[in-house]
Short mmCIF file of C-alpha atoms and ligand atoms in Angstrom, two decimals:
data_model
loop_
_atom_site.label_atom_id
_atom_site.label_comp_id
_atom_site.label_asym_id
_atom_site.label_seq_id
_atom_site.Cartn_x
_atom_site.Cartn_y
_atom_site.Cartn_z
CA UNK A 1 5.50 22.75 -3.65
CA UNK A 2 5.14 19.67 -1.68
CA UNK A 3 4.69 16.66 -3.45
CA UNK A 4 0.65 15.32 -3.96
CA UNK A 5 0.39 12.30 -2.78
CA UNK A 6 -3.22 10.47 -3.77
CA UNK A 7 -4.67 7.54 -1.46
CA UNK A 8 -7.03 5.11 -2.94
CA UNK A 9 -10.18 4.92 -1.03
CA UNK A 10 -12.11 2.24 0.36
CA UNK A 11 -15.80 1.34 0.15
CA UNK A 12 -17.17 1.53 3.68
CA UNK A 13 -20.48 0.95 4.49
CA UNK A 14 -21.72 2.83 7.44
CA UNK A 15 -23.87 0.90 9.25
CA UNK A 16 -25.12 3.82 11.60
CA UNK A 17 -26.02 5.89 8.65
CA UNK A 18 -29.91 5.48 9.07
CA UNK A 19 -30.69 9.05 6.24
CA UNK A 20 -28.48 9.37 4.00
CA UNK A 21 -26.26 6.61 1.18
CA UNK A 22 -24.16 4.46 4.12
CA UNK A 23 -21.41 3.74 0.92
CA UNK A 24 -19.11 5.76 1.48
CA UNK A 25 -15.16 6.33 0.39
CA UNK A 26 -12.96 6.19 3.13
CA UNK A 27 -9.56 6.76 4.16
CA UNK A 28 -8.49 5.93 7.78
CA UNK A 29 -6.72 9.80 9.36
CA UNK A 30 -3.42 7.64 10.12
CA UNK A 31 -2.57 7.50 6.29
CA UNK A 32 -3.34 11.20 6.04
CA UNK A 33 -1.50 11.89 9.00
CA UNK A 34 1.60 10.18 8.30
CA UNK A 35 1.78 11.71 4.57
CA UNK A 36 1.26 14.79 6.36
CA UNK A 37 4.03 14.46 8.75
CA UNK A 38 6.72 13.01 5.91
CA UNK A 39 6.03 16.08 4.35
CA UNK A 40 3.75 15.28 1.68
CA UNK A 41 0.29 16.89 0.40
CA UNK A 42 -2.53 13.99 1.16
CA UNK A 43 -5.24 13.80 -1.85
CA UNK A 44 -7.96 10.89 -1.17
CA UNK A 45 -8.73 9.92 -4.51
CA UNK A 46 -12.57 8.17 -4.56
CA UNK A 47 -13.25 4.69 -5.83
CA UNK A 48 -14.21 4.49 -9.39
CA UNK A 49 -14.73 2.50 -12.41
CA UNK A 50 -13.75 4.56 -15.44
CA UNK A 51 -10.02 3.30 -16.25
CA UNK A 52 -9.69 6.80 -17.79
CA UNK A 53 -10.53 8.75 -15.49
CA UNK A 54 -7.83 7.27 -12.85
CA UNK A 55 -5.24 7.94 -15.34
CA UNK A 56 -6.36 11.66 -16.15
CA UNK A 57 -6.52 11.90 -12.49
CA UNK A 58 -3.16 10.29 -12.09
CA UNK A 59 -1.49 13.05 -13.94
CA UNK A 60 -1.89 15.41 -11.15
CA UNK A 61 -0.19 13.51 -8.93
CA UNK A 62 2.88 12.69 -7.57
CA UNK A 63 2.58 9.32 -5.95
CA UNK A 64 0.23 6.96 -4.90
CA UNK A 65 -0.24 5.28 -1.37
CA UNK A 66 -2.82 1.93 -1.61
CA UNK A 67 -3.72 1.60 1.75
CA UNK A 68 -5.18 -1.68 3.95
CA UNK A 69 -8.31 -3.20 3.21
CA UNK A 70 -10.69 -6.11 2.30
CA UNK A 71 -9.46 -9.27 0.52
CA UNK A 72 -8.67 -9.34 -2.74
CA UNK A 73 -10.97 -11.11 -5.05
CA UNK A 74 -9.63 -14.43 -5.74
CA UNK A 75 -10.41 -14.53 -9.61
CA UNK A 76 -7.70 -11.68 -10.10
CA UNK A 77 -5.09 -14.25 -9.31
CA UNK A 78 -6.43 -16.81 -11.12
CA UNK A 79 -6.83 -19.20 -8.05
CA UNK A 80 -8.91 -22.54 -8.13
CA UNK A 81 -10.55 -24.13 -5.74
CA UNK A 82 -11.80 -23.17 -2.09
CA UNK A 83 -10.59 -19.81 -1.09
CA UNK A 84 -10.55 -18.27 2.33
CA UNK A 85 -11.21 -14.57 1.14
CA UNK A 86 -13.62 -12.54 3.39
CA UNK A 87 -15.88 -9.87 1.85
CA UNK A 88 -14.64 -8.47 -1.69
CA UNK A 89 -15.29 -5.12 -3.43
CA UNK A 90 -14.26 -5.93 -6.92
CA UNK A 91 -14.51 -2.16 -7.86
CA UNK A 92 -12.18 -1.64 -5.07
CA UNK A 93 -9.84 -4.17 -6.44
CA UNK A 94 -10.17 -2.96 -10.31
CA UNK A 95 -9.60 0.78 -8.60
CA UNK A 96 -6.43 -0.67 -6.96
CA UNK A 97 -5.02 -2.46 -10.37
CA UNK A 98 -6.06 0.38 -12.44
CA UNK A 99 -4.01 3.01 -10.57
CA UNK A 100 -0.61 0.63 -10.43
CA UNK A 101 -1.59 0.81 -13.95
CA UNK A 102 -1.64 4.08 -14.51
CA UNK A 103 1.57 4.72 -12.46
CA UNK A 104 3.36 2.29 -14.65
CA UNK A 105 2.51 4.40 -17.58
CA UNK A 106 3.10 7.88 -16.14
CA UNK A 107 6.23 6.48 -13.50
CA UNK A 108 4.85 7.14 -10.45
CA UNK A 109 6.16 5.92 -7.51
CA UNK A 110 3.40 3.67 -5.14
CA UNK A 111 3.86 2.41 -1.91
CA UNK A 112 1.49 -0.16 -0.93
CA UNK A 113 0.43 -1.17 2.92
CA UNK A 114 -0.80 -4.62 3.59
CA UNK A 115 -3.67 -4.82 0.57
CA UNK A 116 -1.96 -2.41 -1.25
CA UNK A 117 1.12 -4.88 -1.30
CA UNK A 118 -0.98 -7.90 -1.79
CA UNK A 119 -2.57 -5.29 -5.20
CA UNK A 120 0.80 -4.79 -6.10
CA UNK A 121 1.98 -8.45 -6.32
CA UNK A 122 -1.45 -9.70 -8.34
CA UNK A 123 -1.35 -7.03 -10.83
CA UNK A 124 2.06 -8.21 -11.86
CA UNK A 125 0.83 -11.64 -11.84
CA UNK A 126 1.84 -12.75 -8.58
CA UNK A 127 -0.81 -14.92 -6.21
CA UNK A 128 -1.93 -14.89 -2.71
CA UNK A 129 -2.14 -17.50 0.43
CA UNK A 130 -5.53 -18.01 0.91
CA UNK A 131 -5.58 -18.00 5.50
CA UNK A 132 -2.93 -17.20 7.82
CA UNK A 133 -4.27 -16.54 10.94
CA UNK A 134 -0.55 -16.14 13.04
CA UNK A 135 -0.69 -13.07 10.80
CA UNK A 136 -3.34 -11.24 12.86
CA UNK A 137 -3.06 -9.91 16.19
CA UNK A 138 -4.90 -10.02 19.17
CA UNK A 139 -2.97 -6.97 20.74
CA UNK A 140 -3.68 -3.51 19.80
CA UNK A 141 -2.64 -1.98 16.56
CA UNK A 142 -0.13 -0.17 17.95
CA UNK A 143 1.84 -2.87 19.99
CA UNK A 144 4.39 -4.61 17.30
CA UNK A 145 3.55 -8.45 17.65
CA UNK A 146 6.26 -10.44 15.37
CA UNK A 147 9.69 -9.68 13.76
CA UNK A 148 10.87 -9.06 10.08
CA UNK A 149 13.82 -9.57 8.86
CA UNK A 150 14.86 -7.16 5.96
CA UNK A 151 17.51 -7.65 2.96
CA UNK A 152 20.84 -5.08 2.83
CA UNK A 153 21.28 -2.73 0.54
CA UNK A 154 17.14 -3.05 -0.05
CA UNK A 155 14.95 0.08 -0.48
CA UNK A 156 13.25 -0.68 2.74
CA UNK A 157 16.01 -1.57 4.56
CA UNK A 158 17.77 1.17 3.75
CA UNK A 159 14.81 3.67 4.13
CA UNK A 160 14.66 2.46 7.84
CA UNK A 161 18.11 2.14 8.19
CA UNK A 162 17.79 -0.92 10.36
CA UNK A 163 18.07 -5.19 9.39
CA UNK A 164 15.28 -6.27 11.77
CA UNK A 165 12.19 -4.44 12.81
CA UNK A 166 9.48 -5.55 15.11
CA UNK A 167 6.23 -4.64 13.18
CA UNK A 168 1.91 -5.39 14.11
CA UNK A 169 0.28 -7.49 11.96
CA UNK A 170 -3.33 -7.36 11.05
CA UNK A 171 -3.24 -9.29 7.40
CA UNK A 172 -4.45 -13.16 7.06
CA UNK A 173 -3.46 -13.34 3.66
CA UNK A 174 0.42 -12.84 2.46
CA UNK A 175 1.95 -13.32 -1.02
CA UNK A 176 2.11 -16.78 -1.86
CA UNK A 177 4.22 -16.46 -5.56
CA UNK A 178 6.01 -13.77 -5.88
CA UNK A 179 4.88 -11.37 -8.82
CA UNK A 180 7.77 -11.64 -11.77
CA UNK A 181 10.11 -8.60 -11.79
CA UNK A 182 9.77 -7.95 -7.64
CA UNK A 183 12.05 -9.07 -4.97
CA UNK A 184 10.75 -10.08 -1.18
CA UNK A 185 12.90 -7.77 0.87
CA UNK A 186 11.24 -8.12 4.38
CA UNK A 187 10.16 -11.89 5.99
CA UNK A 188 8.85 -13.11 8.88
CA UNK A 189 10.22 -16.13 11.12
CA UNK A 190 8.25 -18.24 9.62
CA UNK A 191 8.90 -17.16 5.97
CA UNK A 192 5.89 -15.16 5.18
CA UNK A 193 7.03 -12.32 3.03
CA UNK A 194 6.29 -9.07 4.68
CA UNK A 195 7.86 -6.80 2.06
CA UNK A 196 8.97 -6.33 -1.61
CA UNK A 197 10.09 -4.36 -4.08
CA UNK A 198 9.61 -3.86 -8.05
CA UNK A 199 13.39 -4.66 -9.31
CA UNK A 200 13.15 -1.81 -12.04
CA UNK A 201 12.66 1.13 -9.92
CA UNK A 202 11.52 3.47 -12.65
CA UNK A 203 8.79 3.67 -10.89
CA UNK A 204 9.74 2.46 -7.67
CA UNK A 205 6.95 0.48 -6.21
CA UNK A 206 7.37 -0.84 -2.98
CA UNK A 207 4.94 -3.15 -0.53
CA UNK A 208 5.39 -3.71 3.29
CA UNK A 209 2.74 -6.03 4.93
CA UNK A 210 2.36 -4.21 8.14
CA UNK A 211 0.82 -0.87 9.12
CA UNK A 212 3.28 1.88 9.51
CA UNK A 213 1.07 4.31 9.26
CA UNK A 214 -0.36 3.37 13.22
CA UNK A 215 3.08 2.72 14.56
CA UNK A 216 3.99 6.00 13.06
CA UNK A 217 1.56 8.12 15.57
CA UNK A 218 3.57 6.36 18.09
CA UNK A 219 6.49 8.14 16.78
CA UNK A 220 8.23 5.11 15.81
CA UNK A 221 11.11 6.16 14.05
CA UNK A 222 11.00 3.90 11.19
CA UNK A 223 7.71 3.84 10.27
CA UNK A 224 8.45 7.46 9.74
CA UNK A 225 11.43 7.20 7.84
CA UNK A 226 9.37 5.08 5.30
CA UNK A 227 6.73 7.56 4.41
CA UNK A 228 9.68 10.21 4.37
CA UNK A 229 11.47 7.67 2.28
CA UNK A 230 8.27 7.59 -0.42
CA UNK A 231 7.40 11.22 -0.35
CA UNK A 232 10.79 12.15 -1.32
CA UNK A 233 11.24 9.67 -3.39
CA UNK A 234 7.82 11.34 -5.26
CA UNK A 235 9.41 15.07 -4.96
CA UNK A 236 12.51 14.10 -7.00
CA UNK A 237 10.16 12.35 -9.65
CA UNK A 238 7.82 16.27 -9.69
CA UNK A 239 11.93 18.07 -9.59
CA UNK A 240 13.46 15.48 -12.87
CA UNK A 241 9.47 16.44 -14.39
CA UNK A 242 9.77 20.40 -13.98
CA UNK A 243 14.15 20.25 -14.81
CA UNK A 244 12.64 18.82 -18.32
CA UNK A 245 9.85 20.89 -19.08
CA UNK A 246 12.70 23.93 -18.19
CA UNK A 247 14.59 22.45 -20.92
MN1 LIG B 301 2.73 -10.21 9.52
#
């Protein structure tokens, strides 16, 4: 079987929805897509509150994609004074921490796109710049608009097979301290961090900034080889689970 892959949701509100509840959970088709085409069995997992039920839910999975979104509340990284964050959903972010936790427990690998890196690095304590507007592009989503740099020998790197990539860039917040036990593997040229890694890879958990996902449909080749990198990486983790319960 091909390995189950759940996406977190979003809260959208649908502001032509003039009959029915405009809240509802959403996951852009390019996520689903590009699981789909790395080989992987998309699951869109709805927002929700109840840190049990993410965990029971958990158990059926494989993997875990956190895709883009709105800002991360502030208070979950502890910062003081002004902020610059947009709208929050703090369900959304509690959804978001409560999954990474519940991969932690069960070893689940999670790769996280843009918020789902910036969810990564605050539920291991890391914290977040508050504005950077370079960060966003005026170009389409498709068109790369800035360079990254990535390390050797990191999962990234070695998942694209490449040192620099030229990536879009649609976040104006970036990691600001790094969370303790991850490494920045991917930077801008002007420093910003653009993608890390958890150091113990059991799970692996890894972050990239930009949106592979919408260079993927334009059969960029690594953007591809990333998702293919994750979903494998979550069918060895369901072949190790059913070699033990053989045993
Ligand atoms: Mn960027």
């Amino acid at each position: 079987m091909r390995p189950i892959i759940g996406i977190a949701a979003n809260l959208l509100v649908d502001k032509c929805e003039r009959v029915k509840n405009p809240v509802k959970h959403a996951v852009e088709q390019d996520y689903i897509r590009a699981v789909e085409q790395a080989g992987g069995i998309p699951v869109v997992i709805p927002v929700q509150a109840d840190r049990q039920a993410v965990l029971d839910i958990a158990r059926h999975l494989d993997g875990i994609l956190l895709i883009g979104g709105s800002d991360i509340n502030p208070v979950l990284y502890r910062h003081r004074g002004p902020h610059a964050a947009g709208q929050v959903y703090p369900l959304v972010d509690q959804f978001y921490l409560d999954l990474i936790q519940a991969a932690d427990a069960l070893k689940l690998p999670v790769f996280g796109i843009c918020k789902g890196l910036q969810a990564l690095n605050v539920a291991f304590g890391g914290t977040l710049h508050q504005d950077l507007p370079a960060h966003v592009q005026d170009r389409p989503m498709m068109q790369p608009s800035h360079r990254v740099t990535l390390k050797e020998g990191s999962l990234v790197g070695n998942a694209v097979d490449a040192s620099v990539l030229e990536v879009n860039s649609f976040h104006h917040q970036a990691v600001k301290d790094l969370a303790p036990g991850f490494e920045a593997v991917a930077f801008g040229e002007d420093g910003v961090i653009e993608a890390l890694e958890r150091q113990d890879q059991d799970p692996v958990m890894v972050g990239v900034q930009w949106h592979p996902e919408i260079l993927a449909k334009q059969r960029d080749e690594a953007s591809r080889r990333l998702f293919e990198a994750f979903v494998r990486r979550c069918g060895n983790r369901r072949q190790d689970a059913s070699d033990l319960s053989e045993m």
